[in-house]
Coordinates of C-alpha atoms and ligand atoms in Angstrom, one line a residue:
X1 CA -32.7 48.2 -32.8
X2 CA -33.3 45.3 -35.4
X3 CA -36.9 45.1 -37.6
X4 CA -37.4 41.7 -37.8
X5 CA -41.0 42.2 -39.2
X6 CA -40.0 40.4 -42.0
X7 CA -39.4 37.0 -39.9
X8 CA -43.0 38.1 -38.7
X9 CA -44.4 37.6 -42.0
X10 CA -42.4 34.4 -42.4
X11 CA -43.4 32.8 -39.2
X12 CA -47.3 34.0 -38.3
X13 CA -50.0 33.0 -40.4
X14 CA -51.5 35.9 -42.5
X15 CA -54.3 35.7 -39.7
X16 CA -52.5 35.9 -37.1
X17 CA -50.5 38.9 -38.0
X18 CA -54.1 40.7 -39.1
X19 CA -54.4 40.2 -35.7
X20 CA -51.4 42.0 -34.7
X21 CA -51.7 45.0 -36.4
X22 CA -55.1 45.3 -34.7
X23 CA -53.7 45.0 -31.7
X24 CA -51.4 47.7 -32.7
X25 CA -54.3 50.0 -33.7
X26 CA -55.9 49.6 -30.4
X27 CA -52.8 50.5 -28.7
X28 CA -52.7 53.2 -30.2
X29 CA -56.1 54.0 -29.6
X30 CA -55.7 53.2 -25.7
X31 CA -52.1 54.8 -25.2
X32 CA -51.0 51.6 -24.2
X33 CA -47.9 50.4 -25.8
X34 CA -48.0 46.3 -26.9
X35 CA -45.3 44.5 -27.0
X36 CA -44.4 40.4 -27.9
X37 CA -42.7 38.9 -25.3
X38 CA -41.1 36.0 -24.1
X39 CA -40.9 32.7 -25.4
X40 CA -43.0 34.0 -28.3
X41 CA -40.6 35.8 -29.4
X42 CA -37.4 33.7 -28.4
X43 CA -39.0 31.1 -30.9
X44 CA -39.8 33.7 -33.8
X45 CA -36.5 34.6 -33.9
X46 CA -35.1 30.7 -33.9
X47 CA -37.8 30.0 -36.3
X48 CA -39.6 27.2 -34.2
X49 CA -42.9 26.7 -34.1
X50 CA -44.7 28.7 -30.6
X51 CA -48.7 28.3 -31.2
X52 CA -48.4 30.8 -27.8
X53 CA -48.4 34.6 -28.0
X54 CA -47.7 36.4 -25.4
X55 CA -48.6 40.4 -25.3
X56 CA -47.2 42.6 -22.5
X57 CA -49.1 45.7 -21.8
X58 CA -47.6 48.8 -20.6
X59 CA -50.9 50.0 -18.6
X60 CA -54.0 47.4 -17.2
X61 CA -54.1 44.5 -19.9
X62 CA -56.8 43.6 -18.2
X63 CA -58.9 46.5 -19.8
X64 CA -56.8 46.2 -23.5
X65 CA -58.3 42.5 -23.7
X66 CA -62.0 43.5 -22.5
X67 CA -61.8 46.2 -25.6
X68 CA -59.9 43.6 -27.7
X69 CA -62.4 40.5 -26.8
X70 CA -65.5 43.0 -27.7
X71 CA -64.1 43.9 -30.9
X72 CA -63.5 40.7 -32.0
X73 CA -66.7 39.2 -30.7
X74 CA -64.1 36.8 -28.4
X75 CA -64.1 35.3 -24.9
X76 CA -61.6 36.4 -22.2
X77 CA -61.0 35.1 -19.2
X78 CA -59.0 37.3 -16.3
X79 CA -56.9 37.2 -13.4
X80 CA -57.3 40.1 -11.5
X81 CA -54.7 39.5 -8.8
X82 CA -51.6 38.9 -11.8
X83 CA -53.2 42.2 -14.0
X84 CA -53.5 39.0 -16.6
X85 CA -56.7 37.6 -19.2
X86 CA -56.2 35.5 -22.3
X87 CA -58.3 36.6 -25.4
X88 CA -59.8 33.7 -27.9
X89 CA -61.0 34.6 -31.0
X90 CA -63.7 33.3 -32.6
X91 CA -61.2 31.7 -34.7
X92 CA -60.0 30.0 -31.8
X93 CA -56.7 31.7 -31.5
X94 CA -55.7 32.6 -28.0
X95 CA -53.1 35.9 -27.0
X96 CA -52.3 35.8 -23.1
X97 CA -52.4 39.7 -22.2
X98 CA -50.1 40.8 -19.1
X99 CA -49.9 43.7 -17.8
X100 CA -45.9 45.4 -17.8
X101 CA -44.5 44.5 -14.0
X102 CA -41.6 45.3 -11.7
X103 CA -41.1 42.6 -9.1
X104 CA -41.0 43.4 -5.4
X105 CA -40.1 40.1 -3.5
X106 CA -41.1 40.3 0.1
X107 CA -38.7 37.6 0.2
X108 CA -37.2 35.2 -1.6
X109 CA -38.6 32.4 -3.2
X110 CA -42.1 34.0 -2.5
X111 CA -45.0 34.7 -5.6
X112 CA -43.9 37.9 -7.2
X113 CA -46.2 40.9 -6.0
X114 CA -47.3 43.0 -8.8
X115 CA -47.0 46.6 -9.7
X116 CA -47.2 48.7 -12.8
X117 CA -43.9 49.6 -14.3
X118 CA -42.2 49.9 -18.1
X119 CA -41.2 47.3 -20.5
X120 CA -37.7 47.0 -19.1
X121 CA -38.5 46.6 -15.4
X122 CA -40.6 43.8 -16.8
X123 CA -37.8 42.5 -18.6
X124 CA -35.2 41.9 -15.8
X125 CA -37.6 40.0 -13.9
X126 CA -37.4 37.4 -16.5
X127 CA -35.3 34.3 -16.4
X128 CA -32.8 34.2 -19.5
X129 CA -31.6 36.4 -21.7
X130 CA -33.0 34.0 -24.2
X131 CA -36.4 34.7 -23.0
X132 CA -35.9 38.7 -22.4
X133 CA -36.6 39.7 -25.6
X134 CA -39.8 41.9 -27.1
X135 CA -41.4 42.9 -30.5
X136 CA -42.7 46.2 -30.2
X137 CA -46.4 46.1 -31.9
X138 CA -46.9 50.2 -31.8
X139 CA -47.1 51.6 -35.3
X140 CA -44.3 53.7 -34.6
X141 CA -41.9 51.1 -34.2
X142 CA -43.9 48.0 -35.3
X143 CA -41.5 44.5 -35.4
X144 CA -39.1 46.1 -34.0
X145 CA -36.7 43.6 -31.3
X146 CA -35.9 45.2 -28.2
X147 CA -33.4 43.4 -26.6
X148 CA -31.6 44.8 -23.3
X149 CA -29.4 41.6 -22.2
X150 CA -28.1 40.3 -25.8
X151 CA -31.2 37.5 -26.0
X152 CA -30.0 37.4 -29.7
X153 CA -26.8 37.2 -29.4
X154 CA -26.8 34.3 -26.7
X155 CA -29.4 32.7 -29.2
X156 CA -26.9 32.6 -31.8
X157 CA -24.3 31.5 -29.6
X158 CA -26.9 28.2 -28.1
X159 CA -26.2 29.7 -24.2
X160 CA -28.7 30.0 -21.4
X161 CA -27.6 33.1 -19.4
X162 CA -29.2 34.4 -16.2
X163 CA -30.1 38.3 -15.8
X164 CA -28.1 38.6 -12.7
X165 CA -26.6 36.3 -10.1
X166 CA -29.0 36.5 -7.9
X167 CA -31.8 35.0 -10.6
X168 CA -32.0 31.1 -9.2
X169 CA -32.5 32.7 -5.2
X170 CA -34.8 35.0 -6.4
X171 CA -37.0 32.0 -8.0
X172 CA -35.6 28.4 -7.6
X173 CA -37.6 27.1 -10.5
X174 CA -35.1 28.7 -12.6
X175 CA -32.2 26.1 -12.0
X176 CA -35.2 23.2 -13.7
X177 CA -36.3 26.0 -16.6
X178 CA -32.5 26.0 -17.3
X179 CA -32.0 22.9 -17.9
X180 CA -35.6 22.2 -19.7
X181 CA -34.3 24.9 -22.1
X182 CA -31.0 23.7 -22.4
X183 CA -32.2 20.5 -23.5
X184 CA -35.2 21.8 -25.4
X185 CA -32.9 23.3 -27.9
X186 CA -29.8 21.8 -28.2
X187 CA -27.7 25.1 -26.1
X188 CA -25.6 25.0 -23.1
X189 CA -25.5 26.6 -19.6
X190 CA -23.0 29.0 -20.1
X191 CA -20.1 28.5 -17.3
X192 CA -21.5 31.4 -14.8
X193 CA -24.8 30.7 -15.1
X194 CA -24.2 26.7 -14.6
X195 CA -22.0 27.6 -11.2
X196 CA -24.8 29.8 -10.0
X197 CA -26.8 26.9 -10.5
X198 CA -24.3 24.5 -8.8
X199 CA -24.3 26.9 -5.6
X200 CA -27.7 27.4 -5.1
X201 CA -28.5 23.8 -5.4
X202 CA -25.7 23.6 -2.5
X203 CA -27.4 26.2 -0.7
X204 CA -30.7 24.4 -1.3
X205 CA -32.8 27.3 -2.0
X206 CA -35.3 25.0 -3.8
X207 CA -36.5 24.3 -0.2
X208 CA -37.8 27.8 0.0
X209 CA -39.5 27.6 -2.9
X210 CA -43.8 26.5 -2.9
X211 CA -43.7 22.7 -3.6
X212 CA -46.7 23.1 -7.0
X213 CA -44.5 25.5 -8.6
X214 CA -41.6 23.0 -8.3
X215 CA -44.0 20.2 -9.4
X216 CA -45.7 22.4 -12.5
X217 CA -41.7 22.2 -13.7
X218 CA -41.1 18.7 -13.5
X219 CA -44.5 17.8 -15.0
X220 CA -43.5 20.5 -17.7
X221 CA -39.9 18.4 -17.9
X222 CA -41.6 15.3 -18.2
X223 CA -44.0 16.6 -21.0
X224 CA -40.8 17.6 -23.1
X225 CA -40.1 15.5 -26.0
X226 CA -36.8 14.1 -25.1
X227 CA -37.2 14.3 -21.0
X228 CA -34.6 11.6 -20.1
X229 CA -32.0 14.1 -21.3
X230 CA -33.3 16.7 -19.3
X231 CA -33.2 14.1 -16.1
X232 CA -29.6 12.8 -17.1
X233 CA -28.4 16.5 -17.0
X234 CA -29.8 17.7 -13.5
X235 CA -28.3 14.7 -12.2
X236 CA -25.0 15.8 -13.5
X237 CA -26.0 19.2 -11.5
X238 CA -27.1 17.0 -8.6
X239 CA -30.6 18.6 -8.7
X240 CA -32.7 15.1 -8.4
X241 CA -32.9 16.0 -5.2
X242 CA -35.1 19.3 -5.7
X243 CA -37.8 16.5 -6.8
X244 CA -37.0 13.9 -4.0
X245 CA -34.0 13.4 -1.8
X246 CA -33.5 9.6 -2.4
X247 CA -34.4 9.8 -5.8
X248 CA -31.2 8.0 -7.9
X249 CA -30.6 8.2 -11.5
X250 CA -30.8 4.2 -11.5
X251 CA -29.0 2.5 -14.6
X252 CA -32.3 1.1 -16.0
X253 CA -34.0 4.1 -16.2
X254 CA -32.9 5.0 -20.1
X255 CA -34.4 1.9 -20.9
X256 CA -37.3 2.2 -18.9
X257 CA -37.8 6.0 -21.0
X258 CA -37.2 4.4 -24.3
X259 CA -39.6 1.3 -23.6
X260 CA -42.3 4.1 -22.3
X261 CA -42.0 5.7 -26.2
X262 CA -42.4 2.2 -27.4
X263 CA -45.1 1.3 -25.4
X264 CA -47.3 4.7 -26.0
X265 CA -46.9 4.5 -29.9
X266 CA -48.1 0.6 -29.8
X267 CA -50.7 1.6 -28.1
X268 CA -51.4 4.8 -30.5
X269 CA -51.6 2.2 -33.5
X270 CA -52.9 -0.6 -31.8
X271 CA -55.6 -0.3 -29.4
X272 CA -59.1 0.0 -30.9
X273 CA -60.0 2.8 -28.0
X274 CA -57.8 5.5 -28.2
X275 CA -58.3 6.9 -24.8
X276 CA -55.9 9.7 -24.2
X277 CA -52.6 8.9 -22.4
X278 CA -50.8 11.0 -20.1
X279 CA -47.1 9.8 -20.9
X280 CA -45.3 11.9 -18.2
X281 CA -47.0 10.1 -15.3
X282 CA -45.7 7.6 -16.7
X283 CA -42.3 8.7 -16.7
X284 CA -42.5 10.2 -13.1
X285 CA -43.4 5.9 -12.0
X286 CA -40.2 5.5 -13.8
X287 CA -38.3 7.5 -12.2
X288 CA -39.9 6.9 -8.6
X289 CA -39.0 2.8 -9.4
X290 CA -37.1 2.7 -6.2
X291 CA -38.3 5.0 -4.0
X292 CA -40.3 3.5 -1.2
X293 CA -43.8 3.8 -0.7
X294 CA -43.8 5.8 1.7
X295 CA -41.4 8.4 0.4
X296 CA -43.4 8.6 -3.0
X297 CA -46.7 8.8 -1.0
X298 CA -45.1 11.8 0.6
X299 CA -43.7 12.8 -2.6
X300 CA -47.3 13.0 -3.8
X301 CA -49.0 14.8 -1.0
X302 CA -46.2 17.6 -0.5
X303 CA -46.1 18.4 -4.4
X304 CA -50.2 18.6 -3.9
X305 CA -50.8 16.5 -7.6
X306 CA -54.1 16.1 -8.0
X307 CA -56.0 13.0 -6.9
X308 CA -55.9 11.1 -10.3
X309 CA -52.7 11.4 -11.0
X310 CA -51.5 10.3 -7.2
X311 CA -53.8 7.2 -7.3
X312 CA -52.2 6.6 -10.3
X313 CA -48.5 6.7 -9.0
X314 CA -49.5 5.0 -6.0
X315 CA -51.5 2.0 -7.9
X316 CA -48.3 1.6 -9.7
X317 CA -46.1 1.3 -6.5
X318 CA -48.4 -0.2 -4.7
X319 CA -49.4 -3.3 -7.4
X320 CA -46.9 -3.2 -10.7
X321 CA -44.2 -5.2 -9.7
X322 CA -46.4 -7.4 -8.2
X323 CA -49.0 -7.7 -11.1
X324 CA -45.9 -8.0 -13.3
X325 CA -44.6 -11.0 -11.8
X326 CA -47.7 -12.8 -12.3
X327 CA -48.3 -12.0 -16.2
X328 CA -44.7 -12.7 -16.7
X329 CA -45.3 -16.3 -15.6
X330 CA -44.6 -19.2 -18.0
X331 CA -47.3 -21.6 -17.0
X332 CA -50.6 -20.6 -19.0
X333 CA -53.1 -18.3 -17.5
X334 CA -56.7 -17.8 -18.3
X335 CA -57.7 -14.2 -20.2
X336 CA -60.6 -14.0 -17.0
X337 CA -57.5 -13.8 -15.0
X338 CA -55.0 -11.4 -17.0
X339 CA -58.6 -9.2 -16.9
X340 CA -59.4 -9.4 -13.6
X341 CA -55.6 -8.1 -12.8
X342 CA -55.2 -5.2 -15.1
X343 CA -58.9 -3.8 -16.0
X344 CA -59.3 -2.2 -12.5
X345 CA -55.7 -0.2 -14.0
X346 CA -55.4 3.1 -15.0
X347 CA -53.8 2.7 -18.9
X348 CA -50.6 4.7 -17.8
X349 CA -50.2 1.5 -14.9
X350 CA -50.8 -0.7 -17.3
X351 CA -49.1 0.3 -19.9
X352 CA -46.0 0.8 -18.0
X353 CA -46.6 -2.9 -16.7
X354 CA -46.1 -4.0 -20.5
X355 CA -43.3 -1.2 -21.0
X356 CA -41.0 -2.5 -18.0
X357 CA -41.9 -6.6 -18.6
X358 CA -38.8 -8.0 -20.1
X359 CA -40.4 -11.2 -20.6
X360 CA -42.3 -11.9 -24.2
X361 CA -45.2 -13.5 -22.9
X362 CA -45.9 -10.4 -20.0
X363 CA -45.8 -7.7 -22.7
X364 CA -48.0 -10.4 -24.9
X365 CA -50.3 -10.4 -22.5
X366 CA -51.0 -6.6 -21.6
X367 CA -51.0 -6.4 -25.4
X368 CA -53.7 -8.7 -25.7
X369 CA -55.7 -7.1 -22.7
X370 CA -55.8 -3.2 -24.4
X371 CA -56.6 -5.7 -27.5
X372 CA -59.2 -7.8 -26.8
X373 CA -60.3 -8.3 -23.1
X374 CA -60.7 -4.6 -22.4
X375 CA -64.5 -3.2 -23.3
X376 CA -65.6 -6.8 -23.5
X377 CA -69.2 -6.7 -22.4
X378 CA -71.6 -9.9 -21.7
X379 CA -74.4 -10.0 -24.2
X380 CA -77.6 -10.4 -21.7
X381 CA -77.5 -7.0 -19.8
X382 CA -78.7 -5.9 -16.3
X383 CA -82.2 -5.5 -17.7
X384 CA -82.3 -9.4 -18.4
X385 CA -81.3 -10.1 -15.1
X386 CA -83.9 -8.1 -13.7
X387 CA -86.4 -9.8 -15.9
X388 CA -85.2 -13.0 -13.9
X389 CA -85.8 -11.6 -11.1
X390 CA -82.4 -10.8 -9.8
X391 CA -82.6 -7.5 -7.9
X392 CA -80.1 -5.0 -8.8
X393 CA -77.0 -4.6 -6.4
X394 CA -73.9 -6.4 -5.4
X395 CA -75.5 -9.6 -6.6
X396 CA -76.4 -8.4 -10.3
X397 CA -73.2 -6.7 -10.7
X398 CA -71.4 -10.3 -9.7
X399 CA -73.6 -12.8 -11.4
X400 CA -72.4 -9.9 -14.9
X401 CA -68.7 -10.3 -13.7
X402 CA -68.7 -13.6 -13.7
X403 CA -70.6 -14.3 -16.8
X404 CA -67.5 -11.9 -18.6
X405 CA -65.2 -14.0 -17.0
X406 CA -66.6 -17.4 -18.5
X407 CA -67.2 -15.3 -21.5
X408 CA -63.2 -14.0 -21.5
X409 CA -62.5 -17.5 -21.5
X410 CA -64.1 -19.0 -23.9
X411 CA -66.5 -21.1 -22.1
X412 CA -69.7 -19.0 -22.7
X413 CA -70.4 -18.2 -26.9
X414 CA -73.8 -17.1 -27.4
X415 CA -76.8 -15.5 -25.8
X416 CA -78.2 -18.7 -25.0
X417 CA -75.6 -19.8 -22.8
X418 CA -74.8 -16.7 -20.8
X419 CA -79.2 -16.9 -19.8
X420 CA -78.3 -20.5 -19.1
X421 CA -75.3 -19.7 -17.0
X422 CA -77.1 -17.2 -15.2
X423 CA -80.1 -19.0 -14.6
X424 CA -77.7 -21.7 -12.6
X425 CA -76.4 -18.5 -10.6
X426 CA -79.4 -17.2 -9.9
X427 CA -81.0 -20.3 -8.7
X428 CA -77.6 -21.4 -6.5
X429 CA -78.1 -17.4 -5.1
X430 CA -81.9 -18.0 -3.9
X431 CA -80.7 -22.2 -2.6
X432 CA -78.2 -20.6 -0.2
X433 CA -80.7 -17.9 0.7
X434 CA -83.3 -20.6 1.5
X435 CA -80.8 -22.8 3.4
Ligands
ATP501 P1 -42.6 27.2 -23.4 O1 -42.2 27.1 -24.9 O2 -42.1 26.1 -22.6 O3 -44.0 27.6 -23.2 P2 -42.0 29.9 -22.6 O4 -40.7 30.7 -22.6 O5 -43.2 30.4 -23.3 O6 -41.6 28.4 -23.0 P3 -43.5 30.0 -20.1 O7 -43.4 29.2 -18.9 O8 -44.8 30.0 -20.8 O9 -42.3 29.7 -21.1 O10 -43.2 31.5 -19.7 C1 -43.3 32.6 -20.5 C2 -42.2 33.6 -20.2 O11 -42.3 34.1 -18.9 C3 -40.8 33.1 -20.4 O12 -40.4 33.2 -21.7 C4 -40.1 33.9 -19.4 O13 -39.7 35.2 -20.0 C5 -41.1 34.2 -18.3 N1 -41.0 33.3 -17.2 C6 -41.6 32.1 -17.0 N2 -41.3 31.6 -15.8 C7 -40.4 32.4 -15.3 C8 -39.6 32.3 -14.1 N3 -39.7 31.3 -13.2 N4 -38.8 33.3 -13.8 C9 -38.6 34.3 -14.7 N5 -39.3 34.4 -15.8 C10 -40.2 33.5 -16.1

């Protein structure tokens, strides 16, 4: 067994392993030997940054992080049914606590059922030797690497390994978790591993497997840094089609990733309201470019994504090209226009829209939407309307719209004007309610 206490040190913040060693201590205290786990440690030991750590508990973890939250005056929050919590201190670090298990499938492809077992039964269960390693954190033995499968050695060698050959029937997800790793850190598929891989994507076990847990992958693929390369390589592997059966790896779609980049770090500098983006939806419109409606609508519902993000993918299908078209146009249009088209947009949409356009004067034009049109607000408010006796509803919200719209293009300047403007709307309102 190798002490690697000493990366410890290097890696954790002094905080962080104060935390450990009290960890230890209450191990001790509890007879429940601690142990890092996982990816945690996989990264510790290749020296990349991991803000996660991961704690396996030989016994209920459950109860170590109730003792281990009161101590530190923390918050946990449990999961009965997977014998998991997570533990925040009031430093704000958070330590996911699981509870050591052995894995009984009742058949394959189905959520693991859980039962209490030792460190190595845990272990096996896991999905590359890469990620089958532990720290022990009992005073006895503290930062010391136990490593059953040679997680070290195929770390030094850049190879993703399997347990057993069984590993990619026994969970599906594996075969995208391989290649997400693979990519992740520069290694390879060693030759065994990749031909399991190759003949259970033949065999199709994915089919078996719940659609979310496929979907929780790709969205964890698409959140990578360099996702295209992890999309290039399963369709080497042939695996597109554990997302969709028609999906193609379409010549444009490197282009289509790299103008994504572009277009989320012009908007990062450039628009005034920095509303969040979620970038992989984005990707995932890429890559559903030509897949039909229907087939991404079915996409959607099977893989259950929530509500936002499928009204985003399907606003995208259902009106990007189109909306495209139009703002790449040569003749002039007005900004009332160009606002009217991409305000009712999610910001993913449109900024997808301006990825995609090839044409200058498209891209010009979404740029000039996030940069001036979008948030502009009449001066005179519902209030003023009111006060001219405009009732609120459909009608007040209209007579606004279309004082913005004069306003976008220039027509209406001050105050003055847009009371002026709505006076005439107003009055024309009340003339076709009298006649
Ligand atoms: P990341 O840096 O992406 O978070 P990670 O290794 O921490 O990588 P998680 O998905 O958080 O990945 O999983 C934590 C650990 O749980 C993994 O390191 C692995 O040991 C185990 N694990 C996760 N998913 C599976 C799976 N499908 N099959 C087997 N083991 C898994």
């Amino acid at each position: 067994m190798k002490n690697v206490s000493e990366k410890m040190r290097a890696c954790f913040s002094q905080g962080t392993m104060m935390l450990l060693k009290r960890i230890s201590a209450l191990s001790k205290e509890l007879g429940r030997r601690a142990y890092l786990i996982g990816g945690t440690v996989r990264d510790l030991l290749l020296e990349a940054e991991n803000l996660d750590i991961d704690i396996v508990i030989e016994g209920d973890a459950i109860a170590f992080g109730e003792k281990l939250a009161r101590e530190l005056h923390g918050m946990i929050i449990s999961h009965k049914r997977f014998g998991t919590c997570s533990v925040t201190t009031p430093e704000h670090v958070k330590i996911d606590f699981a509870t050591a298990r052995k894995e009984a499938y009742a058949k394959p492809a189905a959520l693991p059922t859980v039962e209490f077992a030792l460190l190595k039964d845990d272990l096996i269960r896991r999905d590359f030797t890469i990620n089958a390693m532990a720290i022990s954190l009992n005073e006895d033995d503290f930062g010391f690497l136990i490593d059953f499968f040679d997680g070290a050695g195929d770390l030094e060698h850049k190879s993703i390994r399997t347990l057993h050959d069984k590993s990619f029937i026994d969970d599906p997800t594996r075969i995208l978790r391989a290649m997400r790793f693979e990519q992740r850190l520069g290694f390879h598929i060693d030759t065994h591993t990749a031909n399991l891989i190759i003949k259970s994507i033949e065999k199709e076990v994915y089919k078996r497997v719940e659609k979310p847990r496929l979907r929780d992958e790709i969205i964890l693929i698409l959140k990578e840094k360099e996702p295209f390369k992890i999309i290039k390589r399963m369709d080497e592997f042939r695996a597109l089609k554990i997302i969709h059966p028609y999906l193609k790896f379409h010549k444009d779609l490197h282009n289509m990733f790299d103008a994504i980049d572009e277009a989320c770090l012009w908007y990062q500098n450039n628009s005034p309201r920095k509303r969040s983006i979620e970038k992989w939806v984005m990707y995932l419109m890429a890559l559903f470019e030509d897949v039909s409606h229907d087939g991404t609508l079915y996409f959607c519902n099977i893989f259950e994504f929530k509500r936002g993000e499928r009204l985003r993918i399907m606003s995208y299908k259902n009106n990007g090209r189109k909306i495209l078209k139009t703002l790449n146009a040569k003749r002039k249009i007005a900004p009332s226009k160009i606002y009217h088209l991409l305000e009712p947009l999610s910001h993913e949409v449109t900024l997808l829209i301006m990825a995609v356009s090839r044409s200058d004067a498209g891209k010009g034009r979404a740029m000039e939407f996030f940069h001036k049109y979008n948030g502009m607000r009449t001066v005179i408010r519902g209030d003023d309307l009111k006060a001219l006796g405009i009732k609120i509803g459909p009608h007040l919200s209209r007579i606004l719209e279309k004082i913005l719209y004069k306003r976008l293009d220039g027509i209406l300047k001050t105050k003055e004007e847009e009371f002026r403007y709505a006076k005439k709307l107003a009055k024309r309102k009340f003339a076709k309610g009298a006649g």
